[in-house]
Coordinates of C-alpha atoms in Angstrom, one line a residue:
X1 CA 97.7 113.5 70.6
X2 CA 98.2 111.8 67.2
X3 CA 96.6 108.3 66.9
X4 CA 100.1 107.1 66.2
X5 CA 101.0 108.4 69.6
X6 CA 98.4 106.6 71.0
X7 CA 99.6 103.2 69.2
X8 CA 103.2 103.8 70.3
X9 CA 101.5 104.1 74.3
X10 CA 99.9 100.8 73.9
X11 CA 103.1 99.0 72.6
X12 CA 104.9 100.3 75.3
X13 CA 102.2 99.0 77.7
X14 CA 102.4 95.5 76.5
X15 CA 105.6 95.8 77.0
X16 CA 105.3 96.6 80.5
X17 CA 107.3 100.1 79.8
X18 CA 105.0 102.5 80.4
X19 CA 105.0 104.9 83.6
X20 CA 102.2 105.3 86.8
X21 CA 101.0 108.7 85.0
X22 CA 100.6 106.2 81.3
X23 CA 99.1 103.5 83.3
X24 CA 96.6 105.9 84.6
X25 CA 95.8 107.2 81.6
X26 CA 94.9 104.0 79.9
X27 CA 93.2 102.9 82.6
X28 CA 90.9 105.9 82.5
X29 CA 90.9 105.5 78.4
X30 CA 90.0 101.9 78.5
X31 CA 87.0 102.7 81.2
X32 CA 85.4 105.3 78.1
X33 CA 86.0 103.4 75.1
X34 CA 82.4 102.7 74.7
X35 CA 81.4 106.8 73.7
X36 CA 83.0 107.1 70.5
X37 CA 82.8 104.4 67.5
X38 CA 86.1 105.0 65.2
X39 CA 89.2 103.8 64.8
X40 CA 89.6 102.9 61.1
X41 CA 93.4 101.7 61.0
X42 CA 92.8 98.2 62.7
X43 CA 89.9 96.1 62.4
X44 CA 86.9 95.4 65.0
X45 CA 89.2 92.2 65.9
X46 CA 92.6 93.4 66.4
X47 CA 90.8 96.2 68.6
X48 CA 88.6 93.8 71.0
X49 CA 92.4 92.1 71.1
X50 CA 93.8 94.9 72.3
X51 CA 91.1 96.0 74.4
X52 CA 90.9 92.8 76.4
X53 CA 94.8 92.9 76.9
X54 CA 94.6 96.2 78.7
X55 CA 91.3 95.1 80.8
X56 CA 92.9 91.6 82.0
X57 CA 96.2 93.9 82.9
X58 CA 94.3 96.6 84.9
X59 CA 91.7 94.0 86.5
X60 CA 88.6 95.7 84.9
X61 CA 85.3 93.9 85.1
X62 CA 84.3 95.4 81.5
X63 CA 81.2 92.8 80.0
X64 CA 81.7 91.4 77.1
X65 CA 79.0 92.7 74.9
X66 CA 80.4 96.3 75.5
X67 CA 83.9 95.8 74.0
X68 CA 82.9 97.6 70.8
X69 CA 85.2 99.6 69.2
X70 CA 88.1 102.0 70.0
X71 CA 87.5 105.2 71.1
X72 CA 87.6 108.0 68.5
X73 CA 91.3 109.3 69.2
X74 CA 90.6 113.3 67.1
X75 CA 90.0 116.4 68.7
X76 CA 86.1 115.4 68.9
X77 CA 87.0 112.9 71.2
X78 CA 87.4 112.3 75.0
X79 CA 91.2 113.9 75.4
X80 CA 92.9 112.6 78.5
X81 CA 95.8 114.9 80.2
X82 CA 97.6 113.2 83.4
X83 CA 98.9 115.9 85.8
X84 CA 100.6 114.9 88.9
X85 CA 98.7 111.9 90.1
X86 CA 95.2 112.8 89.0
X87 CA 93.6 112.7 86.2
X88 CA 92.0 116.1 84.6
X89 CA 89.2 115.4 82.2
X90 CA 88.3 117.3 79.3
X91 CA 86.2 117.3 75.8
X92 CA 85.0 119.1 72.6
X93 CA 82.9 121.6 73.6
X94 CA 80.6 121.5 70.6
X95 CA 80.4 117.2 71.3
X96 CA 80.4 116.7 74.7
X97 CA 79.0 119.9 76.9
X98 CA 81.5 120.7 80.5
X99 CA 79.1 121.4 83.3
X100 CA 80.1 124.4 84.6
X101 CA 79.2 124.5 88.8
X102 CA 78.0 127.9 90.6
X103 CA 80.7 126.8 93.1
X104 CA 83.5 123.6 93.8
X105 CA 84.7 121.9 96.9
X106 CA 88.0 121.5 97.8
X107 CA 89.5 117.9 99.1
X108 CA 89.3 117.5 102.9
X109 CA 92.3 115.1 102.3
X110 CA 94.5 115.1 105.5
X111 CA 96.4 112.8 107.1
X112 CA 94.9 112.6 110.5
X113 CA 92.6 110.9 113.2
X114 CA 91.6 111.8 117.0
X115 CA 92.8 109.4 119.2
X116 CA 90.3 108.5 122.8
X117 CA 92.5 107.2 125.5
X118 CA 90.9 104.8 128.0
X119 CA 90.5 107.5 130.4
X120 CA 88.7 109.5 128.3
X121 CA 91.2 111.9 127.1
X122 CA 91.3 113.1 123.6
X123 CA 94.1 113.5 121.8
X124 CA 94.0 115.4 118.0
X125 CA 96.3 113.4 115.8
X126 CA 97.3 116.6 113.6
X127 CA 97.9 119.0 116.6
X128 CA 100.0 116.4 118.2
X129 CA 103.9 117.3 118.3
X130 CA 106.1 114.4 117.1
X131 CA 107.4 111.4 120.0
X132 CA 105.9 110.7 123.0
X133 CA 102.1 111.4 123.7
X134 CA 101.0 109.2 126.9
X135 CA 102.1 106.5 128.6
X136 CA 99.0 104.2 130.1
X137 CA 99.3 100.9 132.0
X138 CA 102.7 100.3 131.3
X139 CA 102.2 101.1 127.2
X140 CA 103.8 104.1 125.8
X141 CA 102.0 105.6 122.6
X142 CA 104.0 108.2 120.0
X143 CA 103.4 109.7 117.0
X144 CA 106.2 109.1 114.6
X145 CA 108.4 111.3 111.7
X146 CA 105.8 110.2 108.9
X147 CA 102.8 111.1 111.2
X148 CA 101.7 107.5 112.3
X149 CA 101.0 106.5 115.6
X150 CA 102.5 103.5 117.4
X151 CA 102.1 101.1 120.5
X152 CA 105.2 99.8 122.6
X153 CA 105.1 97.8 125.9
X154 CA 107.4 98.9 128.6
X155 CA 106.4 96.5 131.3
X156 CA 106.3 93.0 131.5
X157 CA 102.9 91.6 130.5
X158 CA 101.5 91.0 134.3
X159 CA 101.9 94.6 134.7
X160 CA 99.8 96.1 132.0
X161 CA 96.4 96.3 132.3
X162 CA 93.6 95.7 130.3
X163 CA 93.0 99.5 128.9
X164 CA 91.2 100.2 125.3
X165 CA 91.4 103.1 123.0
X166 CA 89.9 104.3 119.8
X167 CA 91.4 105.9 116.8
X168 CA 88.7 107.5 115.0
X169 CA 88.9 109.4 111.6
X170 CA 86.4 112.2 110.6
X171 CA 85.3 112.8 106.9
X172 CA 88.7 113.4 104.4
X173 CA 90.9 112.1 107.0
X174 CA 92.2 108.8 106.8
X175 CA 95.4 107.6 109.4
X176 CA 97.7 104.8 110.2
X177 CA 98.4 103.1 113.3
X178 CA 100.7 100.3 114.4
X179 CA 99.2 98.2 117.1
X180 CA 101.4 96.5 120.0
X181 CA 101.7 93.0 118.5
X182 CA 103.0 94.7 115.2
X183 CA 99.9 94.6 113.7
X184 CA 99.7 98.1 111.2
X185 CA 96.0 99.4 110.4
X186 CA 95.2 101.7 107.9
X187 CA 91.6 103.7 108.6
X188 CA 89.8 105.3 105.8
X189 CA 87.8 108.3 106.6
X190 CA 84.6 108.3 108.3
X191 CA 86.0 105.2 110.6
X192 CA 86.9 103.9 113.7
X193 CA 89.0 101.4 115.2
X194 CA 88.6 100.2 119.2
X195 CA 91.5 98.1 120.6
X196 CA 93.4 97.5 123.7
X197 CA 96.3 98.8 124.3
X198 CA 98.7 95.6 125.1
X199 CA 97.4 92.0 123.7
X200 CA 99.8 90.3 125.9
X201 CA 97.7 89.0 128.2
X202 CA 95.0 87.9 125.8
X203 CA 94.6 84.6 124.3
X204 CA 93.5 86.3 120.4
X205 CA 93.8 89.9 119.7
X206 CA 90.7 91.6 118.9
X207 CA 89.6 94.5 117.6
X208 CA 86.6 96.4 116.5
X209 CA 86.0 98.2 113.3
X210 CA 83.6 100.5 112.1
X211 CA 83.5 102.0 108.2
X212 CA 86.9 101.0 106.1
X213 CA 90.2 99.9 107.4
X214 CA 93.2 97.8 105.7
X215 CA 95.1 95.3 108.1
X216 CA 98.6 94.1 107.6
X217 CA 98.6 91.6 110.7
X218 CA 101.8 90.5 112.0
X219 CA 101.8 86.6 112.3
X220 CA 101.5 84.7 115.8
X221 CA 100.2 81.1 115.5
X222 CA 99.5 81.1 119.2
X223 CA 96.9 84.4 119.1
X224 CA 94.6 84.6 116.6
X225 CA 93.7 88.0 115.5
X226 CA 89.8 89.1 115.3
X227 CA 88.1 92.0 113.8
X228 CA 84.5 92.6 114.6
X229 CA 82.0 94.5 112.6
X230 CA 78.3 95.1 113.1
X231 CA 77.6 92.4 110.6
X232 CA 80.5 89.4 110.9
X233 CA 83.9 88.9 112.6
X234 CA 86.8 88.0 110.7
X235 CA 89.6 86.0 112.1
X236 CA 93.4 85.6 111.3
X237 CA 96.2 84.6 112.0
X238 CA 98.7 86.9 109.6
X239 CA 97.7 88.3 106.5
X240 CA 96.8 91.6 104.7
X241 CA 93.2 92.2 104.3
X242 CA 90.9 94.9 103.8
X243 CA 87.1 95.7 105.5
X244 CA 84.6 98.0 104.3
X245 CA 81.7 98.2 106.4
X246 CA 80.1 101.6 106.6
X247 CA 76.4 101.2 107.6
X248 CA 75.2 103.8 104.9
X249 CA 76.1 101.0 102.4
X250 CA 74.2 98.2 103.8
X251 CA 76.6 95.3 103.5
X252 CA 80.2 94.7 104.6
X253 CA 83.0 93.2 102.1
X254 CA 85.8 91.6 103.3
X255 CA 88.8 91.3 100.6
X256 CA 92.3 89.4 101.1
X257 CA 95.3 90.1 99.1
X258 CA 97.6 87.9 101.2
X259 CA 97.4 85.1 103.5
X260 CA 94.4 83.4 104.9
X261 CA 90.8 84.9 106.4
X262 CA 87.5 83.1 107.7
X263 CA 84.5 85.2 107.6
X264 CA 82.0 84.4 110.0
X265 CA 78.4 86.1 110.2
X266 CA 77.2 87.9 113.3
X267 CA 74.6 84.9 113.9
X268 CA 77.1 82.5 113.9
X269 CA 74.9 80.0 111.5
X270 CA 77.6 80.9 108.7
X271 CA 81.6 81.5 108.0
X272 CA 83.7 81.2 104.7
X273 CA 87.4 80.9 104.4
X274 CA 88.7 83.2 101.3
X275 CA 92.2 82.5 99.5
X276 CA 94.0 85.8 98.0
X277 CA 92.3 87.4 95.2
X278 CA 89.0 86.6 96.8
X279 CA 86.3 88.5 98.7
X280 CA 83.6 87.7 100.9
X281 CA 80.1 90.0 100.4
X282 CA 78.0 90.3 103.2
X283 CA 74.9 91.8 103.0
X284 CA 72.8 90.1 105.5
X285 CA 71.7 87.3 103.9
X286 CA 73.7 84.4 102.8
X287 CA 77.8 85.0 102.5
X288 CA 79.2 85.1 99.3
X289 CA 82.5 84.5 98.1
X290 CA 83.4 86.3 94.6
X291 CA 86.6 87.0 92.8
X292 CA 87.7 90.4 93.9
X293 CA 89.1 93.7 92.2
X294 CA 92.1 94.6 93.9
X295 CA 93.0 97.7 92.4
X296 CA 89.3 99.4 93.1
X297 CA 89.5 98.2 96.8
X298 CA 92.7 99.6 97.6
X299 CA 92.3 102.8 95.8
X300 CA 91.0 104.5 98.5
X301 CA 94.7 104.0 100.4
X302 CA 96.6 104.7 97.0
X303 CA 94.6 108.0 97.0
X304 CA 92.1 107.7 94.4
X305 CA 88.4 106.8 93.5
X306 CA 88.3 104.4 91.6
X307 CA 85.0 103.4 90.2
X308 CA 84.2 99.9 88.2
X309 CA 80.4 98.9 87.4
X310 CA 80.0 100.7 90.9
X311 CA 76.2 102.1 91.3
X312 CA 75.6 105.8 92.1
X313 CA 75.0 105.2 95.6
X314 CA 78.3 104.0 96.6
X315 CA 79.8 106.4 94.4
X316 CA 77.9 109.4 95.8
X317 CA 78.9 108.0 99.5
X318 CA 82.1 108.1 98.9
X319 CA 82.4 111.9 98.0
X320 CA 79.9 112.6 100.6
X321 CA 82.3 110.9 103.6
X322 CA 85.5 112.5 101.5
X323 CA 84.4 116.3 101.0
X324 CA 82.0 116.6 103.8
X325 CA 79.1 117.5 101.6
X326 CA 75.6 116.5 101.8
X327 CA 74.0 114.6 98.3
X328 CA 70.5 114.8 97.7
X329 CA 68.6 113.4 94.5
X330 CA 66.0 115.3 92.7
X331 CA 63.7 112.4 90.9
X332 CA 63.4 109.3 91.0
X333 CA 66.4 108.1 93.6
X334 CA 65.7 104.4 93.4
X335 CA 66.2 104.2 89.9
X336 CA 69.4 106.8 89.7
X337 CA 71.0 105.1 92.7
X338 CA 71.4 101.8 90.8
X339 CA 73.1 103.7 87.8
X340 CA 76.9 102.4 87.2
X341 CA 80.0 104.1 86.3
X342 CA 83.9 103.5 85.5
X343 CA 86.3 105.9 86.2
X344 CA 89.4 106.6 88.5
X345 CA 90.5 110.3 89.9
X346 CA 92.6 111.2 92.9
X347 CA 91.0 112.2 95.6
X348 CA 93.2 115.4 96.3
X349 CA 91.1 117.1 93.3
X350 CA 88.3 119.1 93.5
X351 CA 84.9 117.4 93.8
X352 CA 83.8 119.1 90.8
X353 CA 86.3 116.8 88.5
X354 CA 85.3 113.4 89.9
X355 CA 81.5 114.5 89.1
X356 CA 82.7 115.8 85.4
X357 CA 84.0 112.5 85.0
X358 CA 79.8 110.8 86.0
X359 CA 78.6 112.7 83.9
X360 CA 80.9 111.9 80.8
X361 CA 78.6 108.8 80.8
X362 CA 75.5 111.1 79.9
X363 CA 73.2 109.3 82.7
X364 CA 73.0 112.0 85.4
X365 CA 74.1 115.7 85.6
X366 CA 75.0 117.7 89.3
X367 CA 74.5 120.7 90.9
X368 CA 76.4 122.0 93.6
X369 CA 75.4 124.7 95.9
X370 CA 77.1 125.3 99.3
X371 CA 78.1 122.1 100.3
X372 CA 74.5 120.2 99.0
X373 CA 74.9 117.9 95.8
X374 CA 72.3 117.6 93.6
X375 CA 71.6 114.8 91.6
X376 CA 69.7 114.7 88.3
X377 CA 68.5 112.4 85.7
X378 CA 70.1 114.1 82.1

């Protein structure tokens, strides 16, 4: 692409005319600017302008002593294609080497979950026909056009009975349900979510969580609505919020984008209350409130990775839990774990394009062999 082509994208973006795919693609620019050093038609200040006008638009947590210069926009360069709604990475061959992989992994992506009934009976989400699937104490449960699942009481509230299930996702599935009260729950993969089947006889509405799920509660002053975790509950009373608290990660994060939340600890000696924008980081120790990143929180329910300062660890159990592979690291893995990366990529690609897009960084290089991920230090 011409460098004039480039300057007409960026004047379109500040004008807020550009399209998803352009969006995506500067996003995924602005995340790489740091590997190349040219860009001789402005100077260093008009570029750091225009660098932090993109990053405040796209929420990127870029420090300061890294805005350099722009990228070098020649056929030398980092060239970035968007194609549907992922993002295909390549470079100069003679610049920047492509690891080439003795085999690739296909996304697991599939909208589905396996449902437990309080009796025990399993139900598999992707199998199951559209309508009705069971009735149970006076609640009838169906799977709908667009594939979620939804609660609806048929009897009067003394005539239900106190009866729980579990929706529970697998690795590279991911579902959505709509509780009774009108609560909707979306669960990322690897996750599970434990609730009764009617609230109506329940003074709050509570529910337990496990791994990654985004809430949308419906509002009811009278019943407050609780999610427990292994590490903290968090109660509200109508609001959209998001939980990620897989054990493998060691800490829970609680993010609101609407509403109101209070974050209490598991030992009761602690609680926060977070306005939108905010998130609450708990990682067994003290709880602590920090501006949030909407846009890499929700990715994972937009269908992407998205990836800013995030350290190899987290990175690594994401495509673990999404491709059902196994990563191991060859070295030191204390010392590659806490290596950080940018970057975005859907999550229908194959895994070998989000690890091209790690190692376009130059830190760490992968091998793939079955469904075992190497990591090594470049």
């Amino acid at each position: 692409m011409p460098i004039e082509d480039y300057e007409q994208l960026l004047e379109r973006y500040k004008a807020n005319q550009c399209t998803e795919e352009e969006i995506a693609f500067l996003e995924s620019w602005y995340m790489t600017y740091r590997e190349d050093n040219v860009y001789e038609s402005l100077s260093l200040s008009d570029r750091e302008k225009d660098l932090n006008t993109v990053g405040e638009r796209l929420g990127l947590e870029i420090p300061k002593k890294k805005l350099q210069l722009w990228p070098r926009l020649t056929a030398a360069a980092a060239i970035f294609a968007v194609i549907g709604l992922g993002l295909y990475f390549y470079r100069s061959k003679d610049h920047y080497p492509v690891s080439e992989y003795a085999n690739d992994i296909a996304s697991k992506g599939k909208n589905t979950a396996t449902l437990t009934l309080a009796n025990g009976e399993r139900i598999e989400l992707s199998d199951a026909k559209v309508g009705k699937l069971a009735d149970q104490a006076g609640i009838q449960i169906s799977k709908t056009k667009d594939g979620q699942l939804m609660y609806e009481v048929k009897a009067s509230a003394g005539q239900t009975a106190s009866t729980w299930n579990t929706l529970s996702t697998a690795k590279g599935e991911q579902y959505c349900v709509g509780l009774p009260d009108g609560t909707k729950v979306w669960l990322n993969n690897v996750s599970s979510l434990t609730y009764p089947a009617s609230f109506a006889s329940s003074k709050e509405r509570r529910v337990q969580l496990k791994g990654e799920a985004y809430f949308e509660v419906a509002k009811d002053k009278l019943h407050p609505f609780v999610v427990k975790t292994q590490q903290q509950e968090v109660t509200v009373l109508g609001t959209h919020f998001n939980i990620n608290s897989y054990t493998e990660d060691n800490q829970t994060t609680t993010t609101l984008l609407e509403g109101s939340v209070k974050v209490s600890a598991q030992n009761g000696l602690q609680s926060k209350i977070i306005k939108p924008g905010e998130e609450v980081l708990n990682a067994g120790r003290d709880l602590q409130v920090r501006p949030a990143n909407l846009k890499a929180t929700m990715a994972w329910k937009e269908g992407y990775f998205r990836f800013n300062n995030e350290n190899l660890e987290n990175i690594m159990n994401q495509v673990s839990r999404w491709y059902d592979v196994d990563v191991v690291y060859a070295g030191n893995r204390k010392e590659l774990a806490s290596l950080t990366f940018w970057g975005i990529v859907s999550r229908d690609k194959n895994v070998s394009e989000v690890l091209k897009m790690i190692e376009r960084a130059e830190k760490v290089k992968f091998k793939i062999e079955g469904r075992t991920i190497t990591v090594m230090s470049n």
